[in-house]
JSON list of C-alpha atoms and ligand atoms in Angstrom, two decimals:
[
{"chain": "A", "resi": 1, "resn": "MET", "atom": "CA", "xyz": [-19.81, 3.69, 9.06]},
{"chain": "A", "resi": 2, "resn": "MET", "atom": "CA", "xyz": [-16.73, 3.27, 7.56]},
{"chain": "A", "resi": 3, "resn": "THR", "atom": "CA", "xyz": [-15.46, 5.48, 4.74]},
{"chain": "A", "resi": 4, "resn": "LEU", "atom": "CA", "xyz": [-12.24, 5.23, 2.55]},
{"chain": "A", "resi": 5, "resn": "PHE", "atom": "CA", "xyz": [-11.33, 8.66, 1.27]},
{"chain": "A", "resi": 6, "resn": "HIS", "atom": "CA", "xyz": [-9.80, 7.67, -2.31]},
{"chain": "A", "resi": 7, "resn": "ALA", "atom": "CA", "xyz": [-8.41, 9.90, -5.08]},
{"chain": "A", "resi": 8, "resn": "PRO", "atom": "CA", "xyz": [-7.99, 7.65, -7.65]},
{"chain": "A", "resi": 9, "resn": "ASN", "atom": "CA", "xyz": [-4.70, 6.73, -9.25]},
{"chain": "A", "resi": 10, "resn": "SER", "atom": "CA", "xyz": [-2.74, 7.47, -5.99]},
{"chain": "A", "resi": 11, "resn": "ARG", "atom": "CA", "xyz": [-1.60, 5.75, -2.62]},
{"chain": "A", "resi": 12, "resn": "SER", "atom": "CA", "xyz": [-5.27, 5.06, -1.81]},
{"chain": "A", "resi": 13, "resn": "THR", "atom": "CA", "xyz": [-6.33, 2.90, -4.62]},
{"chain": "A", "resi": 14, "resn": "ARG", "atom": "CA", "xyz": [-4.37, 0.11, -3.03]},
{"chain": "A", "resi": 15, "resn": "ILE", "atom": "CA", "xyz": [-6.54, 0.43, 0.21]},
{"chain": "A", "resi": 16, "resn": "VAL", "atom": "CA", "xyz": [-9.40, 0.14, -2.71]},
{"chain": "A", "resi": 17, "resn": "ALA", "atom": "CA", "xyz": [-7.54, -3.37, -3.76]},
{"chain": "A", "resi": 18, "resn": "LEU", "atom": "CA", "xyz": [-7.08, -4.38, -0.33]},
{"chain": "A", "resi": 19, "resn": "LEU", "atom": "CA", "xyz": [-11.19, -3.67, -0.18]},
{"chain": "A", "resi": 20, "resn": "LYS", "atom": "CA", "xyz": [-11.75, -6.09, -2.46]},
{"chain": "A", "resi": 21, "resn": "GLU", "atom": "CA", "xyz": [-9.39, -9.03, -1.24]},
{"chain": "A", "resi": 22, "resn": "LEU", "atom": "CA", "xyz": [-10.74, -8.59, 2.36]},
{"chain": "A", "resi": 23, "resn": "ASP", "atom": "CA", "xyz": [-14.25, -8.77, 0.57]},
{"chain": "A", "resi": 24, "resn": "ALA", "atom": "CA", "xyz": [-15.39, -5.48, 2.01]},
{"chain": "A", "resi": 25, "resn": "LEU", "atom": "CA", "xyz": [-16.18, -3.82, -0.17]},
{"chain": "A", "resi": 26, "resn": "ASP", "atom": "CA", "xyz": [-19.84, -3.54, 0.84]},
{"chain": "A", "resi": 27, "resn": "ALA", "atom": "CA", "xyz": [-19.04, -2.60, 4.45]},
{"chain": "A", "resi": 28, "resn": "VAL", "atom": "CA", "xyz": [-16.92, 0.28, 3.22]},
{"chain": "A", "resi": 29, "resn": "THR", "atom": "CA", "xyz": [-17.56, 3.26, 1.54]},
{"chain": "A", "resi": 30, "resn": "ILE", "atom": "CA", "xyz": [-15.24, 5.08, -1.13]},
{"chain": "A", "resi": 31, "resn": "ALA", "atom": "CA", "xyz": [-15.24, 8.69, -1.59]},
{"chain": "A", "resi": 32, "resn": "CYS", "atom": "CA", "xyz": [-13.45, 10.18, -4.25]},
{"chain": "A", "resi": 33, "resn": "VAL", "atom": "CA", "xyz": [-11.47, 13.12, -3.54]},
{"chain": "A", "resi": 34, "resn": "THR", "atom": "CA", "xyz": [-9.51, 15.52, -4.80]},
{"chain": "A", "resi": 35, "resn": "ILE", "atom": "CA", "xyz": [-5.77, 15.49, -3.67]},
{"chain": "A", "resi": 36, "resn": "PRO", "atom": "CA", "xyz": [-3.44, 18.26, -5.13]},
{"chain": "A", "resi": 37, "resn": "ARG", "atom": "CA", "xyz": [-1.43, 16.33, -7.94]},
{"chain": "A", "resi": 38, "resn": "MET", "atom": "CA", "xyz": [2.49, 16.47, -8.52]},
{"chain": "A", "resi": 39, "resn": "ASP", "atom": "CA", "xyz": [1.89, 18.27, -12.11]},
{"chain": "A", "resi": 40, "resn": "GLY", "atom": "CA", "xyz": [-0.64, 20.94, -10.62]},
{"chain": "A", "resi": 41, "resn": "SER", "atom": "CA", "xyz": [-3.68, 19.68, -11.09]},
{"chain": "A", "resi": 42, "resn": "GLY", "atom": "CA", "xyz": [-6.61, 19.51, -8.89]},
{"chain": "A", "resi": 43, "resn": "GLY", "atom": "CA", "xyz": [-6.69, 20.59, -5.16]},
{"chain": "A", "resi": 44, "resn": "ARG", "atom": "CA", "xyz": [-6.96, 20.36, -1.72]},
{"chain": "A", "resi": 45, "resn": "ASP", "atom": "CA", "xyz": [-11.03, 19.11, -1.29]},
{"chain": "A", "resi": 46, "resn": "PRO", "atom": "CA", "xyz": [-13.13, 19.97, 1.63]},
{"chain": "A", "resi": 47, "resn": "ARG", "atom": "CA", "xyz": [-14.59, 17.00, 2.38]},
{"chain": "A", "resi": 48, "resn": "ASN", "atom": "CA", "xyz": [-11.50, 14.89, 3.36]},
{"chain": "A", "resi": 49, "resn": "PRO", "atom": "CA", "xyz": [-11.16, 14.89, 6.98]},
{"chain": "A", "resi": 50, "resn": "HIS", "atom": "CA", "xyz": [-7.67, 14.28, 6.16]},
{"chain": "A", "resi": 51, "resn": "PRO", "atom": "CA", "xyz": [-6.06, 16.94, 8.76]},
{"chain": "A", "resi": 52, "resn": "ASP", "atom": "CA", "xyz": [-2.97, 17.01, 5.94]},
{"chain": "A", "resi": 53, "resn": "GLY", "atom": "CA", "xyz": [-5.58, 16.56, 3.46]},
{"chain": "A", "resi": 54, "resn": "LYS", "atom": "CA", "xyz": [-4.20, 13.37, 1.67]},
{"chain": "A", "resi": 55, "resn": "VAL", "atom": "CA", "xyz": [-4.93, 10.37, 0.87]},
{"chain": "A", "resi": 56, "resn": "PRO", "atom": "CA", "xyz": [-5.82, 7.17, 2.20]},
{"chain": "A", "resi": 57, "resn": "LEU", "atom": "CA", "xyz": [-7.73, 7.80, 5.11]},
{"chain": "A", "resi": 58, "resn": "LEU", "atom": "CA", "xyz": [-10.44, 5.59, 6.82]},
{"chain": "A", "resi": 59, "resn": "ASP", "atom": "CA", "xyz": [-12.92, 6.89, 8.93]},
{"chain": "A", "resi": 60, "resn": "HIS", "atom": "CA", "xyz": [-14.29, 4.29, 11.18]},
{"chain": "A", "resi": 61, "resn": "ASP", "atom": "CA", "xyz": [-17.55, 5.79, 13.12]},
{"chain": "A", "resi": 62, "resn": "GLY", "atom": "CA", "xyz": [-15.75, 8.81, 13.25]},
{"chain": "A", "resi": 63, "resn": "THR", "atom": "CA", "xyz": [-12.18, 7.71, 13.96]},
{"chain": "A", "resi": 64, "resn": "LEU", "atom": "CA", "xyz": [-9.95, 8.58, 11.47]},
{"chain": "A", "resi": 65, "resn": "VAL", "atom": "CA", "xyz": [-6.74, 5.84, 10.87]},
{"chain": "A", "resi": 66, "resn": "TRP", "atom": "CA", "xyz": [-4.13, 7.25, 8.57]},
{"chain": "A", "resi": 67, "resn": "GLU", "atom": "CA", "xyz": [-1.41, 6.54, 7.22]},
{"chain": "A", "resi": 68, "resn": "SER", "atom": "CA", "xyz": [-1.84, 3.30, 3.98]},
{"chain": "A", "resi": 69, "resn": "ALA", "atom": "CA", "xyz": [0.75, 0.47, 6.33]},
{"chain": "A", "resi": 70, "resn": "ALA", "atom": "CA", "xyz": [-2.35, 1.11, 9.44]},
{"chain": "A", "resi": 71, "resn": "ILE", "atom": "CA", "xyz": [-5.00, 1.58, 7.26]},
{"chain": "A", "resi": 72, "resn": "ILE", "atom": "CA", "xyz": [-4.18, -2.11, 5.54]},
{"chain": "A", "resi": 73, "resn": "GLN", "atom": "CA", "xyz": [-3.43, -3.24, 8.94]},
{"chain": "A", "resi": 74, "resn": "TYR", "atom": "CA", "xyz": [-6.59, -2.02, 10.47]},
{"chain": "A", "resi": 75, "resn": "LEU", "atom": "CA", "xyz": [-8.97, -3.25, 7.58]},
{"chain": "A", "resi": 76, "resn": "ALA", "atom": "CA", "xyz": [-7.28, -6.34, 7.11]},
{"chain": "A", "resi": 77, "resn": "GLU", "atom": "CA", "xyz": [-7.80, -7.23, 10.91]},
{"chain": "A", "resi": 78, "resn": "LEU", "atom": "CA", "xyz": [-11.30, -5.93, 10.63]},
{"chain": "A", "resi": 79, "resn": "PHE", "atom": "CA", "xyz": [-11.91, -8.33, 7.95]},
{"chain": "A", "resi": 80, "resn": "PRO", "atom": "CA", "xyz": [-10.02, -12.12, 9.55]},
{"chain": "A", "resi": 81, "resn": "LYS", "atom": "CA", "xyz": [-11.73, -14.72, 6.98]},
{"chain": "A", "resi": 82, "resn": "ALA", "atom": "CA", "xyz": [-9.59, -13.57, 4.35]},
{"chain": "A", "resi": 83, "resn": "GLY", "atom": "CA", "xyz": [-6.66, -13.83, 6.30]},
{"chain": "A", "resi": 84, "resn": "LEU", "atom": "CA", "xyz": [-4.59, -11.14, 4.39]},
{"chain": "A", "resi": 85, "resn": "SER", "atom": "CA", "xyz": [-3.33, -10.43, 8.61]},
{"chain": "A", "resi": 86, "resn": "ILE", "atom": "CA", "xyz": [-0.67, -12.56, 10.39]},
{"chain": "A", "resi": 87, "resn": "PRO", "atom": "CA", "xyz": [-2.75, -13.01, 13.52]},
{"chain": "A", "resi": 88, "resn": "ALA", "atom": "CA", "xyz": [-0.39, -12.79, 17.13]},
{"chain": "A", "resi": 89, "resn": "GLY", "atom": "CA", "xyz": [0.83, -16.03, 18.32]},
{"chain": "A", "resi": 90, "resn": "ASP", "atom": "CA", "xyz": [1.82, -16.87, 14.60]},
{"chain": "A", "resi": 91, "resn": "PRO", "atom": "CA", "xyz": [5.41, -16.79, 14.19]},
{"chain": "A", "resi": 92, "resn": "ARG", "atom": "CA", "xyz": [5.32, -14.72, 11.13]},
{"chain": "A", "resi": 93, "resn": "ARG", "atom": "CA", "xyz": [3.74, -11.64, 12.85]},
{"chain": "A", "resi": 94, "resn": "GLY", "atom": "CA", "xyz": [7.13, -10.14, 13.32]},
{"chain": "A", "resi": 95, "resn": "ALA", "atom": "CA", "xyz": [8.13, -10.50, 10.43]},
{"chain": "A", "resi": 96, "resn": "TYR", "atom": "CA", "xyz": [4.64, -9.65, 9.16]},
{"chain": "A", "resi": 97, "resn": "LEU", "atom": "CA", "xyz": [4.44, -6.12, 11.08]},
{"chain": "A", "resi": 98, "resn": "GLY", "atom": "CA", "xyz": [8.37, -5.19, 10.63]},
{"chain": "A", "resi": 99, "resn": "TRP", "atom": "CA", "xyz": [7.32, -5.02, 6.68]},
{"chain": "A", "resi": 100, "resn": "LEU", "atom": "CA", "xyz": [4.36, -3.32, 7.13]},
{"chain": "A", "resi": 101, "resn": "ALA", "atom": "CA", "xyz": [6.63, -0.61, 9.47]},
{"chain": "A", "resi": 102, "resn": "TRP", "atom": "CA", "xyz": [9.45, -0.90, 7.04]},
{"chain": "A", "resi": 103, "resn": "TYR", "atom": "CA", "xyz": [7.06, 0.59, 4.20]},
{"chain": "A", "resi": 104, "resn": "ALA", "atom": "CA", "xyz": [6.29, 3.38, 5.58]},
{"chain": "A", "resi": 105, "resn": "GLY", "atom": "CA", "xyz": [9.93, 4.12, 7.46]},
{"chain": "A", "resi": 106, "resn": "VAL", "atom": "CA", "xyz": [12.26, 3.15, 4.54]},
{"chain": "A", "resi": 107, "resn": "VAL", "atom": "CA", "xyz": [10.43, 2.41, 1.74]},
{"chain": "A", "resi": 108, "resn": "GLU", "atom": "CA", "xyz": [8.64, 5.44, 1.00]},
{"chain": "A", "resi": 109, "resn": "PRO", "atom": "CA", "xyz": [10.96, 7.20, 1.89]},
{"chain": "A", "resi": 110, "resn": "VAL", "atom": "CA", "xyz": [13.72, 6.38, 0.15]},
{"chain": "A", "resi": 111, "resn": "LEU", "atom": "CA", "xyz": [11.50, 5.26, -3.37]},
{"chain": "A", "resi": 112, "resn": "THR", "atom": "CA", "xyz": [9.34, 9.33, -3.31]},
{"chain": "A", "resi": 113, "resn": "LEU", "atom": "CA", "xyz": [13.25, 11.31, -2.70]},
{"chain": "A", "resi": 114, "resn": "GLN", "atom": "CA", "xyz": [14.79, 9.06, -5.78]},
{"chain": "A", "resi": 115, "resn": "ALA", "atom": "CA", "xyz": [11.71, 9.66, -7.67]},
{"chain": "A", "resi": 116, "resn": "ILE", "atom": "CA", "xyz": [12.21, 13.53, -7.05]},
{"chain": "A", "resi": 117, "resn": "GLY", "atom": "CA", "xyz": [15.27, 12.89, -7.47]},
{"chain": "A", "resi": 118, "resn": "VAL", "atom": "CA", "xyz": [17.15, 13.64, -4.22]},
{"chain": "A", "resi": 119, "resn": "ASP", "atom": "CA", "xyz": [20.60, 12.59, -3.76]},
{"chain": "A", "resi": 120, "resn": "HIS", "atom": "CA", "xyz": [22.25, 13.50, -0.79]},
{"chain": "A", "resi": 121, "resn": "PRO", "atom": "CA", "xyz": [24.84, 10.61, 1.47]},
{"chain": "A", "resi": 122, "resn": "ALA", "atom": "CA", "xyz": [22.59, 11.60, 4.84]},
{"chain": "A", "resi": 123, "resn": "VAL", "atom": "CA", "xyz": [19.21, 10.07, 2.69]},
{"chain": "A", "resi": 124, "resn": "ALA", "atom": "CA", "xyz": [21.21, 6.78, 2.10]},
{"chain": "A", "resi": 125, "resn": "ARG", "atom": "CA", "xyz": [22.67, 7.44, 5.54]},
{"chain": "A", "resi": 126, "resn": "THR", "atom": "CA", "xyz": [19.22, 7.59, 7.65]},
{"chain": "A", "resi": 127, "resn": "PHE", "atom": "CA", "xyz": [17.37, 5.36, 5.15]},
{"chain": "A", "resi": 128, "resn": "ARG", "atom": "CA", "xyz": [19.75, 2.91, 3.32]},
{"chain": "A", "resi": 129, "resn": "THR", "atom": "CA", "xyz": [18.91, 2.69, -0.56]},
{"chain": "A", "resi": 130, "resn": "GLU", "atom": "CA", "xyz": [16.49, 1.52, -2.91]},
{"chain": "A", "resi": 131, "resn": "ALA", "atom": "CA", "xyz": [19.32, -1.27, -4.33]},
{"chain": "A", "resi": 132, "resn": "GLU", "atom": "CA", "xyz": [18.92, -1.91, -0.57]},
{"chain": "A", "resi": 133, "resn": "ILE", "atom": "CA", "xyz": [15.38, -1.73, -0.43]},
{"chain": "A", "resi": 134, "resn": "LYS", "atom": "CA", "xyz": [16.25, -4.58, -4.10]},
{"chain": "A", "resi": 135, "resn": "ALA", "atom": "CA", "xyz": [18.59, -7.06, -1.98]},
{"chain": "A", "resi": 136, "resn": "ARG", "atom": "CA", "xyz": [15.61, -7.12, 0.80]},
{"chain": "A", "resi": 137, "resn": "LEU", "atom": "CA", "xyz": [13.07, -7.90, -0.97]},
{"chain": "A", "resi": 138, "resn": "THR", "atom": "CA", "xyz": [14.74, -9.97, -3.29]},
{"chain": "A", "resi": 139, "resn": "GLU", "atom": "CA", "xyz": [16.91, -12.13, -0.51]},
{"chain": "A", "resi": 140, "resn": "ALA", "atom": "CA", "xyz": [12.81, -13.00, 1.27]},
{"chain": "A", "resi": 141, "resn": "LEU", "atom": "CA", "xyz": [11.28, -13.77, -2.21]},
{"chain": "A", "resi": 142, "resn": "LYS", "atom": "CA", "xyz": [14.46, -16.02, -3.81]},
{"chain": "A", "resi": 143, "resn": "ASP", "atom": "CA", "xyz": [11.81, -19.42, -2.48]},
{"chain": "A", "resi": 144, "resn": "ARG", "atom": "CA", "xyz": [8.91, -18.44, -1.47]},
{"chain": "A", "resi": 145, "resn": "PRO", "atom": "CA", "xyz": [6.12, -16.69, -4.22]},
{"chain": "A", "resi": 146, "resn": "TYR", "atom": "CA", "xyz": [4.66, -14.42, -1.27]},
{"chain": "A", "resi": 147, "resn": "LEU", "atom": "CA", "xyz": [6.58, -12.05, 1.95]},
{"chain": "A", "resi": 148, "resn": "LEU", "atom": "CA", "xyz": [5.51, -14.12, 4.43]},
{"chain": "A", "resi": 149, "resn": "GLY", "atom": "CA", "xyz": [5.32, -17.68, 2.59]},
{"chain": "A", "resi": 150, "resn": "ASP", "atom": "CA", "xyz": [2.84, -19.27, 0.09]},
{"chain": "A", "resi": 151, "resn": "ARG", "atom": "CA", "xyz": [0.21, -16.92, 0.36]},
{"chain": "A", "resi": 152, "resn": "PHE", "atom": "CA", "xyz": [-0.54, -13.28, -0.53]},
{"chain": "A", "resi": 153, "resn": "THR", "atom": "CA", "xyz": [-0.86, -10.94, 2.72]},
{"chain": "A", "resi": 154, "resn": "ALA", "atom": "CA", "xyz": [-1.85, -7.59, 3.40]},
{"chain": "A", "resi": 155, "resn": "ALA", "atom": "CA", "xyz": [1.98, -7.08, 3.64]},
{"chain": "A", "resi": 156, "resn": "ASP", "atom": "CA", "xyz": [2.10, -8.12, -0.53]},
{"chain": "A", "resi": 157, "resn": "MET", "atom": "CA", "xyz": [-0.50, -5.70, -0.94]},
{"chain": "A", "resi": 158, "resn": "LEU", "atom": "CA", "xyz": [1.60, -2.61, 0.61]},
{"chain": "A", "resi": 159, "resn": "LEU", "atom": "CA", "xyz": [4.79, -3.55, -0.21]},
{"chain": "A", "resi": 160, "resn": "HIS", "atom": "CA", "xyz": [4.58, -4.49, -4.00]},
{"chain": "A", "resi": 161, "resn": "SER", "atom": "CA", "xyz": [2.54, -1.07, -4.66]},
{"chain": "A", "resi": 162, "resn": "PRO", "atom": "CA", "xyz": [5.31, 1.15, -5.12]},
{"chain": "A", "resi": 163, "resn": "TYR", "atom": "CA", "xyz": [6.03, -1.27, -8.02]},
{"chain": "A", "resi": 164, "resn": "ALA", "atom": "CA", "xyz": [2.99, -1.62, -9.64]},
{"chain": "A", "resi": 165, "resn": "TRP", "atom": "CA", "xyz": [2.97, 3.06, -10.09]},
{"chain": "A", "resi": 166, "resn": "PHE", "atom": "CA", "xyz": [6.82, 3.59, -10.34]},
{"chain": "A", "resi": 167, "resn": "GLY", "atom": "CA", "xyz": [7.06, -0.23, -12.92]},
{"chain": "A", "resi": 168, "resn": "LYS", "atom": "CA", "xyz": [8.95, -2.92, -12.44]},
{"chain": "A", "resi": 169, "resn": "PRO", "atom": "CA", "xyz": [12.47, -3.01, -10.90]},
{"chain": "A", "resi": 170, "resn": "GLY", "atom": "CA", "xyz": [13.96, -5.26, -13.17]},
{"chain": "A", "resi": 171, "resn": "VAL", "atom": "CA", "xyz": [14.78, -7.99, -11.13]},
{"chain": "A", "resi": 172, "resn": "ALA", "atom": "CA", "xyz": [13.94, -11.43, -11.99]},
{"chain": "A", "resi": 173, "resn": "GLU", "atom": "CA", "xyz": [12.33, -12.25, -7.95]},
{"chain": "A", "resi": 174, "resn": "ILE", "atom": "CA", "xyz": [10.53, -9.16, -6.98]},
{"chain": "A", "resi": 175, "resn": "ASP", "atom": "CA", "xyz": [9.32, -8.74, -11.05]},
{"chain": "A", "resi": 176, "resn": "ALA", "atom": "CA", "xyz": [7.78, -12.19, -10.67]},
{"chain": "A", "resi": 177, "resn": "TRP", "atom": "CA", "xyz": [6.36, -11.40, -7.48]},
{"chain": "A", "resi": 178, "resn": "VAL", "atom": "CA", "xyz": [4.80, -7.32, -8.83]},
{"chain": "A", "resi": 179, "resn": "ASP", "atom": "CA", "xyz": [3.39, -9.72, -11.76]},
{"chain": "A", "resi": 180, "resn": "ARG", "atom": "CA", "xyz": [1.67, -12.24, -8.96]},
{"chain": "A", "resi": 181, "resn": "CYS", "atom": "CA", "xyz": [0.18, -9.33, -6.90]},
{"chain": "A", "resi": 182, "resn": "MET", "atom": "CA", "xyz": [-1.41, -7.62, -10.25]},
{"chain": "A", "resi": 183, "resn": "ASP", "atom": "CA", "xyz": [-3.22, -10.23, -11.13]},
{"chain": "A", "resi": 184, "resn": "ARG", "atom": "CA", "xyz": [-5.50, -10.57, -8.64]},
{"chain": "A", "resi": 185, "resn": "PRO", "atom": "CA", "xyz": [-8.77, -9.67, -7.74]},
{"chain": "A", "resi": 186, "resn": "GLY", "atom": "CA", "xyz": [-8.35, -6.45, -5.80]},
{"chain": "A", "resi": 187, "resn": "ALA", "atom": "CA", "xyz": [-5.04, -4.75, -8.21]},
{"chain": "A", "resi": 188, "resn": "ARG", "atom": "CA", "xyz": [-7.72, -5.94, -11.26]},
{"chain": "A", "resi": 189, "resn": "PHE", "atom": "CA", "xyz": [-11.31, -4.27, -9.39]},
{"chain": "A", "resi": 190, "resn": "ALA", "atom": "CA", "xyz": [-8.13, -1.30, -8.44]},
{"chain": "A", "resi": 191, "resn": "ILE", "atom": "CA", "xyz": [-7.85, -0.11, -11.50]},
{"chain": "A", "resi": 192, "resn": "GLU", "atom": "CA", "xyz": [-11.19, -0.91, -13.35]},
{"chain": "A", "resi": 193, "resn": "PHE", "atom": "CA", "xyz": [-12.42, 1.75, -10.34]},
{"chain": "A", "resi": 194, "resn": "ASP", "atom": "CA", "xyz": [-9.61, 3.75, -10.72]},
{"chain": "A", "resi": 195, "resn": "ALA", "atom": "CA", "xyz": [-10.63, 3.97, -14.66]},
{"chain": "A", "resi": 196, "resn": "ARG", "atom": "CA", "xyz": [-14.19, 4.37, -13.53]},
{"chain": "A", "resi": 197, "resn": "ALA", "atom": "CA", "xyz": [-14.60, 7.00, -11.37]},
{"chain": "A", "resi": 198, "resn": "THR", "atom": "CA", "xyz": [-11.67, 8.84, -13.72]},
{"chain": "A", "resi": 199, "resn": "THR", "atom": "CA", "xyz": [-14.10, 9.49, -16.57]},
{"chain": "A", "resi": 200, "resn": "ALA", "atom": "CA", "xyz": [-17.38, 9.55, -13.74]},
{"chain": "B", "resi": 301, "resn": "GSH", "atom": "N1", "xyz": [2.15, 7.92, 3.98]},
{"chain": "B", "resi": 301, "resn": "GSH", "atom": "C1", "xyz": [1.17, 8.62, 3.60]},
{"chain": "B", "resi": 301, "resn": "GSH", "atom": "C2", "xyz": [1.41, 9.54, 2.12]},
{"chain": "B", "resi": 301, "resn": "GSH", "atom": "C3", "xyz": [0.23, 9.64, 1.59]},
{"chain": "B", "resi": 301, "resn": "GSH", "atom": "C4", "xyz": [-0.03, 10.91, 0.40]},
{"chain": "B", "resi": 301, "resn": "GSH", "atom": "O1", "xyz": [1.42, 11.83, 0.77]},
{"chain": "B", "resi": 301, "resn": "GSH", "atom": "N2", "xyz": [-0.96, 10.52, 0.05]},
{"chain": "B", "resi": 301, "resn": "GSH", "atom": "C5", "xyz": [-1.15, 11.76, -1.60]},
{"chain": "B", "resi": 301, "resn": "GSH", "atom": "C6", "xyz": [-1.48, 10.65, -2.41]},
{"chain": "B", "resi": 301, "resn": "GSH", "atom": "S1", "xyz": [-0.45, 9.60, -3.32]},
{"chain": "B", "resi": 301, "resn": "GSH", "atom": "C7", "xyz": [-1.38, 12.60, -1.25]},
{"chain": "B", "resi": 301, "resn": "GSH", "atom": "O2", "xyz": [-2.80, 12.46, -0.84]},
{"chain": "B", "resi": 301, "resn": "GSH", "atom": "N3", "xyz": [-1.39, 14.25, -1.95]},
{"chain": "B", "resi": 301, "resn": "GSH", "atom": "C8", "xyz": [-1.87, 15.05, -1.50]},
{"chain": "B", "resi": 301, "resn": "GSH", "atom": "C9", "xyz": [-1.43, 16.15, -1.06]},
{"chain": "B", "resi": 301, "resn": "GSH", "atom": "O3", "xyz": [-0.05, 16.06, -0.24]},
{"chain": "B", "resi": 301, "resn": "GSH", "atom": "O4", "xyz": [-1.35, 16.90, -0.18]},
{"chain": "B", "resi": 301, "resn": "GSH", "atom": "C10", "xyz": [0.62, 6.94, 2.96]},
{"chain": "B", "resi": 301, "resn": "GSH", "atom": "O5", "xyz": [0.96, 5.75, 2.48]},
{"chain": "B", "resi": 301, "resn": "GSH", "atom": "O6", "xyz": [-0.99, 6.83, 3.64]}
]
């Protein structure tokens, strides 16, 4: 049995989108929980077994998988028919795993710190900057519609998601890619799901 602990309009929205893309909505129960929100609303939900009270969290037969990058890869490999993971042996596998880990290790801290107004030379020294993130993505997307080529993969699902949240950065290659990712069944489903869940 699999359960996704999800809070509407949060980082777990991208996992709801992924479940749709993987055709896995029948295999995974989506449990909506509350989280403390930045505006002071909400609160930690005792039903959520995440050790930090966060979302997303995946519970697979009692095994907990936390962190979006790990959950995305876990699910993409568990439902391989959708072809959203790049399998071992494929020459693109290294870059695929690199994009997922780079999201967690660089993109999320840099964009989060920027959004909350933290500006310190050590942040740029350690993680690099938003400008460098945009440059990496622009270079990757200059001759292909998706990060790994012609097909949308789980790496696109994760990497485009901050721009779906914060807004497009105004770089032609990235903006067009974000539009492509958001104009997919997964993203459209997740927006509708969250709208229903919020009003329920
Ligand atoms: N790096 C984690 C971040 C998870 C995270 O911070 N989630 C937020 C929702 S957007 C949360 O649960 N916040 C509630 C809290 O910090 O207590 C991931 O991508 O899974």
